[in-house]
Amino acid sequence: MPVQYTLTCADANTWLDKLQWTGWGTPTAHATGELWQNDCEPSCARGQFVQYPASATATDMVNGHYTWLEVSAPQAPGGPYDYVIDSQGPR
């Protein structure tokens, strides 16, 4: 069960951290933790990382691996966020 999980483009502009899971390995696993996002102000290369409280739900287990991740961070701009997870990571 991951404690940290990169969500975007493997460039770490958005990631989950300090995840605490319940139900890991069951059809539905829930976590609470932090969502970190680059604010991209004035540009993504010069932006600051901002932390928001977050929750995540992993579902749709196939061959022992979750294939869907829902992330909610109500204080963060955008979202909620949904990701298909495959062998390459989230999409």
PDB file of N, CA and C in Angstrom:
ATOM      1  N   MET A   1       0.844  -1.175   0.000  1.00  0.00           N
ATOM      2  CA  MET A   1       0.000   0.000   0.000  1.00  0.00           C
ATOM      3  C   MET A   1       0.887   1.235   0.000  1.00  0.00           C
ATOM      4  N   PRO A   2       0.702   2.085  -0.995  1.00  0.00           N
ATOM      5  CA  PRO A   2       1.594   3.243  -1.121  1.00  0.00           C
ATOM      6  C   PRO A   2       1.320   4.322  -0.082  1.00  0.00           C
ATOM      7  N   VAL A   3       2.376   4.921   0.407  1.00  0.00           N
ATOM      8  CA  VAL A   3       2.278   6.063   1.312  1.00  0.00           C
ATOM      9  C   VAL A   3       2.334   7.351   0.497  1.00  0.00           C
ATOM     10  N   GLN A   4       3.017   7.280  -0.655  1.00  0.00           N
ATOM     11  CA  GLN A   4       3.121   8.421  -1.571  1.00  0.00           C
ATOM     12  C   GLN A   4       2.833   7.906  -2.978  1.00  0.00           C
ATOM     13  N   TYR A   5       2.176   8.745  -3.795  1.00  0.00           N
ATOM     14  CA  TYR A   5       1.795   8.301  -5.134  1.00  0.00           C
ATOM     15  C   TYR A   5       1.796   9.499  -6.076  1.00  0.00           C
ATOM     16  N   THR A   6       2.623   9.452  -7.129  1.00  0.00           N
ATOM     17  CA  THR A   6       2.675  10.512  -8.135  1.00  0.00           C
ATOM     18  C   THR A   6       1.479  10.371  -9.071  1.00  0.00           C
ATOM     19  N   LEU A   7       0.781  11.472  -9.299  1.00  0.00           N
ATOM     20  CA  LEU A   7      -0.442  11.434 -10.106  1.00  0.00           C
ATOM     21  C   LEU A   7      -0.271  11.960 -11.523  1.00  0.00           C
ATOM     22  N   THR A   8       0.632  12.912 -11.756  1.00  0.00           N
ATOM     23  CA  THR A   8       0.679  13.524 -13.075  1.00  0.00           C
ATOM     24  C   THR A   8       2.023  13.360 -13.757  1.00  0.00           C
ATOM     25  N   CYS A   9       1.994  12.788 -14.906  1.00  0.00           N
ATOM     26  CA  CYS A   9       3.084  12.772 -15.888  1.00  0.00           C
ATOM     27  C   CYS A   9       4.440  12.356 -15.351  1.00  0.00           C
ATOM     28  N   ALA A  10       4.482  11.757 -14.206  1.00  0.00           N
ATOM     29  CA  ALA A  10       5.734  11.371 -13.556  1.00  0.00           C
ATOM     30  C   ALA A  10       6.671  12.555 -13.359  1.00  0.00           C
ATOM     31  N   ASP A  11       6.162  13.788 -13.539  1.00  0.00           N
ATOM     32  CA  ASP A  11       6.982  14.965 -13.293  1.00  0.00           C
ATOM     33  C   ASP A  11       6.762  15.512 -11.892  1.00  0.00           C
ATOM     34  N   ALA A  12       5.928  14.810 -11.135  1.00  0.00           N
ATOM     35  CA  ALA A  12       5.657  15.148  -9.732  1.00  0.00           C
ATOM     36  C   ALA A  12       5.084  16.550  -9.555  1.00  0.00           C
ATOM     37  N   ASN A  13       4.321  17.034 -10.532  1.00  0.00           N
ATOM     38  CA  ASN A  13       3.625  18.306 -10.339  1.00  0.00           C
ATOM     39  C   ASN A  13       2.369  18.136  -9.498  1.00  0.00           C
ATOM     40  N   THR A  14       1.880  16.908  -9.356  1.00  0.00           N
ATOM     41  CA  THR A  14       0.765  16.604  -8.464  1.00  0.00           C
ATOM     42  C   THR A  14       1.017  15.227  -7.877  1.00  0.00           C
ATOM     43  N   TRP A  15       0.955  15.130  -6.559  1.00  0.00           N
ATOM     44  CA  TRP A  15       1.134  13.824  -5.933  1.00  0.00           C
ATOM     45  C   TRP A  15       0.373  13.748  -4.628  1.00  0.00           C
ATOM     46  N   LEU A  16       0.139  12.521  -4.192  1.00  0.00           N
ATOM     47  CA  LEU A  16      -0.453  12.245  -2.889  1.00  0.00           C
ATOM     48  C   LEU A  16       0.660  11.867  -1.927  1.00  0.00           C
ATOM     49  N   ASP A  17       0.535  12.278  -0.677  1.00  0.00           N
ATOM     50  CA  ASP A  17       1.555  11.973   0.325  1.00  0.00           C
ATOM     51  C   ASP A  17       0.889  11.671   1.658  1.00  0.00           C
ATOM     52  N   LYS A  18       1.632  10.978   2.509  1.00  0.00           N
ATOM     53  CA  LYS A  18       1.193  10.631   3.865  1.00  0.00           C
ATOM     54  C   LYS A  18      -0.137   9.883   3.851  1.00  0.00           C
ATOM     55  N   LEU A  19      -0.301   8.991   2.861  1.00  0.00           N
ATOM     56  CA  LEU A  19      -1.544   8.229   2.742  1.00  0.00           C
ATOM     57  C   LEU A  19      -1.662   7.202   3.857  1.00  0.00           C
ATOM     58  N   GLN A  20      -2.831   7.161   4.465  1.00  0.00           N
ATOM     59  CA  GLN A  20      -3.165   6.159   5.478  1.00  0.00           C
ATOM     60  C   GLN A  20      -4.389   5.418   4.960  1.00  0.00           C
ATOM     61  N   TRP A  21      -4.197   4.139   4.640  1.00  0.00           N
ATOM     62  CA  TRP A  21      -5.218   3.334   3.970  1.00  0.00           C
ATOM     63  C   TRP A  21      -6.012   2.477   4.939  1.00  0.00           C
ATOM     64  N   THR A  22      -7.276   2.268   4.594  1.00  0.00           N
ATOM     65  CA  THR A  22      -8.103   1.242   5.225  1.00  0.00           C
ATOM     66  C   THR A  22      -8.654   0.377   4.104  1.00  0.00           C
ATOM     67  N   GLY A  23      -8.737  -0.899   4.353  1.00  0.00           N
ATOM     68  CA  GLY A  23      -9.314  -1.814   3.378  1.00  0.00           C
ATOM     69  C   GLY A  23      -8.400  -2.165   2.229  1.00  0.00           C
ATOM     70  N   TRP A  24      -7.095  -1.902   2.338  1.00  0.00           N
ATOM     71  CA  TRP A  24      -6.185  -2.216   1.246  1.00  0.00           C
ATOM     72  C   TRP A  24      -6.240  -3.720   0.955  1.00  0.00           C
ATOM     73  N   GLY A  25      -6.378  -4.077  -0.315  1.00  0.00           N
ATOM     74  CA  GLY A  25      -6.471  -5.473  -0.731  1.00  0.00           C
ATOM     75  C   GLY A  25      -7.901  -5.967  -0.859  1.00  0.00           C
ATOM     76  N   THR A  26      -8.868  -5.164  -0.400  1.00  0.00           N
ATOM     77  CA  THR A  26     -10.285  -5.494  -0.568  1.00  0.00           C
ATOM     78  C   THR A  26     -10.765  -4.811  -1.850  1.00  0.00           C
ATOM     79  N   PRO A  27     -11.974  -5.083  -2.300  1.00  0.00           N
ATOM     80  CA  PRO A  27     -12.448  -4.456  -3.541  1.00  0.00           C
ATOM     81  C   PRO A  27     -12.425  -2.925  -3.540  1.00  0.00           C
ATOM     82  N   THR A  28     -12.563  -2.313  -2.360  1.00  0.00           N
ATOM     83  CA  THR A  28     -12.526  -0.855  -2.262  1.00  0.00           C
ATOM     84  C   THR A  28     -11.626  -0.465  -1.101  1.00  0.00           C
ATOM     85  N   ALA A  29     -10.606   0.337  -1.383  1.00  0.00           N
ATOM     86  CA  ALA A  29      -9.696   0.830  -0.348  1.00  0.00           C
ATOM     87  C   ALA A  29      -9.818   2.349  -0.264  1.00  0.00           C
ATOM     88  N   HIS A  30      -9.797   2.861   0.953  1.00  0.00           N
ATOM     89  CA  HIS A  30      -9.912   4.307   1.183  1.00  0.00           C
ATOM     90  C   HIS A  30      -8.655   4.818   1.881  1.00  0.00           C
ATOM     91  N   ALA A  31      -8.275   6.046   1.559  1.00  0.00           N
ATOM     92  CA  ALA A  31      -7.113   6.659   2.200  1.00  0.00           C
ATOM     93  C   ALA A  31      -7.387   8.126   2.486  1.00  0.00           C
ATOM     94  N   THR A  32      -6.713   8.634   3.491  1.00  0.00           N
ATOM     95  CA  THR A  32      -6.657  10.066   3.742  1.00  0.00           C
ATOM     96  C   THR A  32      -5.183  10.456   3.717  1.00  0.00           C
ATOM     97  N   GLY A  33      -4.932  11.694   3.374  1.00  0.00           N
ATOM     98  CA  GLY A  33      -3.556  12.173   3.312  1.00  0.00           C
ATOM     99  C   GLY A  33      -3.509  13.583   2.766  1.00  0.00           C
ATOM    100  N   GLU A  34      -2.472  13.860   1.994  1.00  0.00           N
ATOM    101  CA  GLU A  34      -2.252  15.190   1.445  1.00  0.00           C
ATOM    102  C   GLU A  34      -2.148  15.125  -0.077  1.00  0.00           C
ATOM    103  N   LEU A  35      -2.722  16.107  -0.734  1.00  0.00           N
ATOM    104  CA  LEU A  35      -2.524  16.317  -2.166  1.00  0.00           C
ATOM    105  C   LEU A  35      -1.593  17.510  -2.303  1.00  0.00           C
ATOM    106  N   TRP A  36      -0.504  17.327  -3.043  1.00  0.00           N
ATOM    107  CA  TRP A  36       0.435  18.411  -3.324  1.00  0.00           C
ATOM    108  C   TRP A  36       0.321  18.768  -4.795  1.00  0.00           C
ATOM    109  N   GLN A  37       0.189  20.064  -5.063  1.00  0.00           N
ATOM    110  CA  GLN A  37       0.057  20.543  -6.440  1.00  0.00           C
ATOM    111  C   GLN A  37       0.959  21.736  -6.671  1.00  0.00           C
ATOM    112  N   ASN A  38       1.533  21.782  -7.870  1.00  0.00           N
ATOM    113  CA  ASN A  38       2.274  22.950  -8.314  1.00  0.00           C
ATOM    114  C   ASN A  38       1.248  23.998  -8.720  1.00  0.00           C
ATOM    115  N   ASP A  39       1.342  25.204  -8.159  1.00  0.00           N
ATOM    116  CA  ASP A  39       0.365  26.243  -8.509  1.00  0.00           C
ATOM    117  C   ASP A  39       0.654  26.881  -9.871  1.00  0.00           C
ATOM    118  N   CYS A  40       1.808  26.553 -10.457  1.00  0.00           N
ATOM    119  CA  CYS A  40       2.182  27.035 -11.802  1.00  0.00           C
ATOM    120  C   CYS A  40       2.114  28.555 -11.933  1.00  0.00           C
ATOM    121  N   GLU A  41       2.396  29.275 -10.855  1.00  0.00           N
ATOM    122  CA  GLU A  41       2.414  30.737 -10.875  1.00  0.00           C
ATOM    123  C   GLU A  41       3.831  31.218 -10.686  1.00  0.00           C
ATOM    124  N   PRO A  42       4.409  31.969 -11.532  1.00  0.00           N
ATOM    125  CA  PRO A  42       3.886  32.498 -12.781  1.00  0.00           C
ATOM    126  C   PRO A  42       3.955  31.482 -13.922  1.00  0.00           C
ATOM    127  N   SER A  43       4.718  30.401 -13.719  1.00  0.00           N
ATOM    128  CA  SER A  43       4.785  29.315 -14.698  1.00  0.00           C
ATOM    129  C   SER A  43       4.989  28.031 -13.903  1.00  0.00           C
ATOM    130  N   CYS A  44       4.770  26.887 -14.527  1.00  0.00           N
ATOM    131  CA  CYS A  44       4.947  25.625 -13.814  1.00  0.00           C
ATOM    132  C   CYS A  44       6.408  25.421 -13.407  1.00  0.00           C
ATOM    133  N   ALA A  45       7.329  25.916 -14.209  1.00  0.00           N
ATOM    134  CA  ALA A  45       8.745  25.779 -13.872  1.00  0.00           C
ATOM    135  C   ALA A  45       9.129  26.616 -12.651  1.00  0.00           C
ATOM    136  N   ARG A  46       8.395  27.695 -12.410  1.00  0.00           N
ATOM    137  CA  ARG A  46       8.719  28.595 -11.293  1.00  0.00           C
ATOM    138  C   ARG A  46       7.657  28.570 -10.203  1.00  0.00           C
ATOM    139  N   GLY A  47       6.694  27.660 -10.311  1.00  0.00           N
ATOM    140  CA  GLY A  47       5.604  27.608  -9.355  1.00  0.00           C
ATOM    141  C   GLY A  47       6.004  27.087  -7.988  1.00  0.00           C
ATOM    142  N   GLN A  48       5.101  27.231  -7.045  1.00  0.00           N
ATOM    143  CA  GLN A  48       5.264  26.745  -5.674  1.00  0.00           C
ATOM    144  C   GLN A  48       4.362  25.532  -5.471  1.00  0.00           C
ATOM    145  N   PHE A  49       4.768  24.634  -4.606  1.00  0.00           N
ATOM    146  CA  PHE A  49       3.940  23.484  -4.297  1.00  0.00           C
ATOM    147  C   PHE A  49       3.057  23.801  -3.099  1.00  0.00           C
ATOM    148  N   VAL A  50       1.765  23.503  -3.252  1.00  0.00           N
ATOM    149  CA  VAL A  50       0.763  23.804  -2.239  1.00  0.00           C
ATOM    150  C   VAL A  50       0.132  22.488  -1.802  1.00  0.00           C
ATOM    151  N   GLN A  51      -0.070  22.342  -0.498  1.00  0.00           N
ATOM    152  CA  GLN A  51      -0.620  21.109   0.084  1.00  0.00           C
ATOM    153  C   GLN A  51      -2.085  21.318   0.455  1.00  0.00           C
ATOM    154  N   TYR A  52      -2.908  20.290   0.165  1.00  0.00           N
ATOM    155  CA  TYR A  52      -4.327  20.301   0.515  1.00  0.00           C
ATOM    156  C   TYR A  52      -4.695  18.976   1.181  1.00  0.00           C
ATOM    157  N   PRO A  53      -5.571  18.992   2.179  1.00  0.00           N
ATOM    158  CA  PRO A  53      -6.070  17.717   2.717  1.00  0.00           C
ATOM    159  C   PRO A  53      -6.796  16.966   1.603  1.00  0.00           C
ATOM    160  N   ALA A  54      -6.635  15.652   1.579  1.00  0.00           N
ATOM    161  CA  ALA A  54      -7.216  14.865   0.488  1.00  0.00           C
ATOM    162  C   ALA A  54      -7.668  13.499   0.978  1.00  0.00           C
ATOM    163  N   SER A  55      -8.561  12.920   0.185  1.00  0.00           N
ATOM    164  CA  SER A  55      -8.947  11.520   0.380  1.00  0.00           C
ATOM    165  C   SER A  55      -8.871  10.834  -0.976  1.00  0.00           C
ATOM    166  N   ALA A  56      -8.671   9.528  -0.937  1.00  0.00           N
ATOM    167  CA  ALA A  56      -8.566   8.752  -2.170  1.00  0.00           C
ATOM    168  C   ALA A  56      -9.317   7.444  -1.988  1.00  0.00           C
ATOM    169  N   THR A  57      -9.897   6.955  -3.084  1.00  0.00           N
ATOM    170  CA  THR A  57     -10.572   5.666  -3.097  1.00  0.00           C
ATOM    171  C   THR A  57     -10.064   4.879  -4.293  1.00  0.00           C
ATOM    172  N   ALA A  58      -9.546   3.698  -4.020  1.00  0.00           N
ATOM    173  CA  ALA A  58      -9.056   2.805  -5.072  1.00  0.00           C
ATOM    174  C   ALA A  58     -10.067   1.675  -5.255  1.00  0.00           C
ATOM    175  N   THR A  59     -10.447   1.392  -6.516  1.00  0.00           N
ATOM    176  CA  THR A  59     -11.458   0.375  -6.814  1.00  0.00           C
ATOM    177  C   THR A  59     -11.088  -0.384  -8.080  1.00  0.00           C
ATOM    178  N   ASP A  60     -12.022  -1.213  -8.503  1.00  0.00           N
ATOM    179  CA  ASP A  60     -11.916  -1.971  -9.752  1.00  0.00           C
ATOM    180  C   ASP A  60     -10.641  -2.812  -9.799  1.00  0.00           C
ATOM    181  N   MET A  61     -10.547  -3.735  -8.850  1.00  0.00           N
ATOM    182  CA  MET A  61      -9.375  -4.585  -8.766  1.00  0.00           C
ATOM    183  C   MET A  61      -9.383  -5.636  -9.875  1.00  0.00           C
ATOM    184  N   VAL A  62      -8.245  -5.766 -10.576  1.00  0.00           N
ATOM    185  CA  VAL A  62      -8.057  -6.760 -11.623  1.00  0.00           C
ATOM    186  C   VAL A  62      -6.722  -7.451 -11.351  1.00  0.00           C
ATOM    187  N   ASN A  63      -6.754  -8.761 -11.225  1.00  0.00           N
ATOM    188  CA  ASN A  63      -5.533  -9.537 -10.959  1.00  0.00           C
ATOM    189  C   ASN A  63      -4.744  -8.990  -9.769  1.00  0.00           C
ATOM    190  N   GLY A  64      -5.449  -8.576  -8.722  1.00  0.00           N
ATOM    191  CA  GLY A  64      -4.796  -8.108  -7.503  1.00  0.00           C
ATOM    192  C   GLY A  64      -4.305  -6.681  -7.537  1.00  0.00           C
ATOM    193  N   HIS A  65      -4.661  -5.932  -8.595  1.00  0.00           N
ATOM    194  CA  HIS A  65      -4.224  -4.538  -8.711  1.00  0.00           C
ATOM    195  C   HIS A  65      -5.436  -3.634  -8.927  1.00  0.00           C
ATOM    196  N   TYR A  66      -5.449  -2.515  -8.217  1.00  0.00           N
ATOM    197  CA  TYR A  66      -6.515  -1.535  -8.438  1.00  0.00           C
ATOM    198  C   TYR A  66      -6.331  -0.878  -9.800  1.00  0.00           C
ATOM    199  N   THR A  67      -7.440  -0.605 -10.476  1.00  0.00           N
ATOM    200  CA  THR A  67      -7.365   0.009 -11.803  1.00  0.00           C
ATOM    201  C   THR A  67      -8.074   1.369 -11.875  1.00  0.00           C
ATOM    202  N   TRP A  68      -8.621   1.842 -10.765  1.00  0.00           N
ATOM    203  CA  TRP A  68      -9.325   3.126 -10.754  1.00  0.00           C
ATOM    204  C   TRP A  68      -9.016   3.827  -9.445  1.00  0.00           C
ATOM    205  N   LEU A  69      -8.712   5.122  -9.506  1.00  0.00           N
ATOM    206  CA  LEU A  69      -8.422   5.915  -8.320  1.00  0.00           C
ATOM    207  C   LEU A  69      -9.195   7.217  -8.397  1.00  0.00           C
ATOM    208  N   GLU A  70      -9.970   7.484  -7.366  1.00  0.00           N
ATOM    209  CA  GLU A  70     -10.691   8.750  -7.241  1.00  0.00           C
ATOM    210  C   GLU A  70     -10.029   9.547  -6.127  1.00  0.00           C
ATOM    211  N   VAL A  71      -9.699  10.804  -6.408  1.00  0.00           N
ATOM    212  CA  VAL A  71      -9.048  11.667  -5.432  1.00  0.00           C
ATOM    213  C   VAL A  71      -9.915  12.894  -5.221  1.00  0.00           C
ATOM    214  N   SER A  72     -10.160  13.208  -3.970  1.00  0.00           N
ATOM    215  CA  SER A  72     -10.940  14.383  -3.621  1.00  0.00           C
ATOM    216  C   SER A  72     -10.109  15.277  -2.702  1.00  0.00           C
ATOM    217  N   ALA A  73     -10.023  16.544  -3.056  1.00  0.00           N
ATOM    218  CA  ALA A  73      -9.355  17.555  -2.241  1.00  0.00           C
ATOM    219  C   ALA A  73     -10.170  18.836  -2.398  1.00  0.00           C
ATOM    220  N   PRO A  74     -11.240  18.972  -1.635  1.00  0.00           N
ATOM    221  CA  PRO A  74     -12.182  20.079  -1.842  1.00  0.00           C
ATOM    222  C   PRO A  74     -11.559  21.473  -1.839  1.00  0.00           C
ATOM    223  N   GLN A  75     -10.458  21.668  -1.132  1.00  0.00           N
ATOM    224  CA  GLN A  75      -9.847  22.995  -1.079  1.00  0.00           C
ATOM    225  C   GLN A  75      -8.941  23.265  -2.284  1.00  0.00           C
ATOM    226  N   ALA A  76      -8.595  22.235  -3.033  1.00  0.00           N
ATOM    227  CA  ALA A  76      -7.709  22.383  -4.187  1.00  0.00           C
ATOM    228  C   ALA A  76      -8.493  22.868  -5.409  1.00  0.00           C
ATOM    229  N   PRO A  77      -7.851  23.649  -6.278  1.00  0.00           N
ATOM    230  CA  PRO A  77      -8.535  24.040  -7.510  1.00  0.00           C
ATOM    231  C   PRO A  77      -8.746  22.823  -8.408  1.00  0.00           C
ATOM    232  N   GLY A  78      -9.871  22.802  -9.104  1.00  0.00           N
ATOM    233  CA  GLY A  78     -10.183  21.645  -9.952  1.00  0.00           C
ATOM    234  C   GLY A  78     -10.730  20.510  -9.117  1.00  0.00           C
ATOM    235  N   GLY A  79     -10.757  19.339  -9.709  1.00  0.00           N
ATOM    236  CA  GLY A  79     -11.175  18.139  -8.994  1.00  0.00           C
ATOM    237  C   GLY A  79     -12.673  18.053  -8.820  1.00  0.00           C
ATOM    238  N   PRO A  80     -13.176  16.957  -8.320  1.00  0.00           N
ATOM    239  CA  PRO A  80     -12.366  15.797  -7.941  1.00  0.00           C
ATOM    240  C   PRO A  80     -11.660  15.195  -9.150  1.00  0.00           C
ATOM    241  N   TYR A  81     -10.672  14.374  -8.872  1.00  0.00           N
ATOM    242  CA  TYR A  81      -9.804  13.816  -9.897  1.00  0.00           C
ATOM    243  C   TYR A  81     -10.029  12.315 -10.007  1.00  0.00           C
ATOM    244  N   ASP A  82     -10.133  11.804 -11.207  1.00  0.00           N
ATOM    245  CA  ASP A  82     -10.300  10.370 -11.456  1.00  0.00           C
ATOM    246  C   ASP A  82      -9.156   9.892 -12.339  1.00  0.00           C
ATOM    247  N   TYR A  83      -8.603   8.745 -11.995  1.00  0.00           N
ATOM    248  CA  TYR A  83      -7.465   8.206 -12.735  1.00  0.00           C
ATOM    249  C   TYR A  83      -7.682   6.731 -13.041  1.00  0.00           C
ATOM    250  N   VAL A  84      -7.394   6.333 -14.271  1.00  0.00           N
ATOM    251  CA  VAL A  84      -7.279   4.928 -14.632  1.00  0.00           C
ATOM    252  C   VAL A  84      -5.842   4.554 -14.279  1.00  0.00           C
ATOM    253  N   ILE A  85      -5.665   3.427 -13.602  1.00  0.00           N
ATOM    254  CA  ILE A  85      -4.326   2.986 -13.224  1.00  0.00           C
ATOM    255  C   ILE A  85      -3.989   1.741 -14.020  1.00  0.00           C
ATOM    256  N   ASP A  86      -2.857   1.781 -14.726  1.00  0.00           N
ATOM    257  CA  ASP A  86      -2.379   0.590 -15.431  1.00  0.00           C
ATOM    258  C   ASP A  86      -0.927   0.366 -15.062  1.00  0.00           C
ATOM    259  N   SER A  87      -0.241  -0.482 -15.760  1.00  0.00           N
ATOM    260  CA  SER A  87       1.141  -0.802 -15.422  1.00  0.00           C
ATOM    261  C   SER A  87       2.071   0.399 -15.542  1.00  0.00           C
ATOM    262  N   GLN A  88       1.655   1.435 -16.260  1.00  0.00           N
ATOM    263  CA  GLN A  88       2.443   2.655 -16.409  1.00  0.00           C
ATOM    264  C   GLN A  88       2.154   3.672 -15.313  1.00  0.00           C
ATOM    265  N   GLY A  89       1.117   3.415 -14.500  1.00  0.00           N
ATOM    266  CA  GLY A  89       0.724   4.352 -13.466  1.00  0.00           C
ATOM    267  C   GLY A  89      -0.607   4.984 -13.793  1.00  0.00           C
ATOM    268  N   PRO A  90      -0.939   6.108 -13.132  1.00  0.00           N
ATOM    269  CA  PRO A  90      -2.241   6.755 -13.362  1.00  0.00           C
ATOM    270  C   PRO A  90      -2.288   7.492 -14.686  1.00  0.00           C
ATOM    271  N   ARG A  91      -3.502   7.560 -15.271  1.00  0.00           N
ATOM    272  CA  ARG A  91      -3.727   8.327 -16.510  1.00  0.00           C
ATOM    273  C   ARG A  91      -4.905   9.249 -16.309  1.00  0.00           C
TER     274      ARG A  91
END
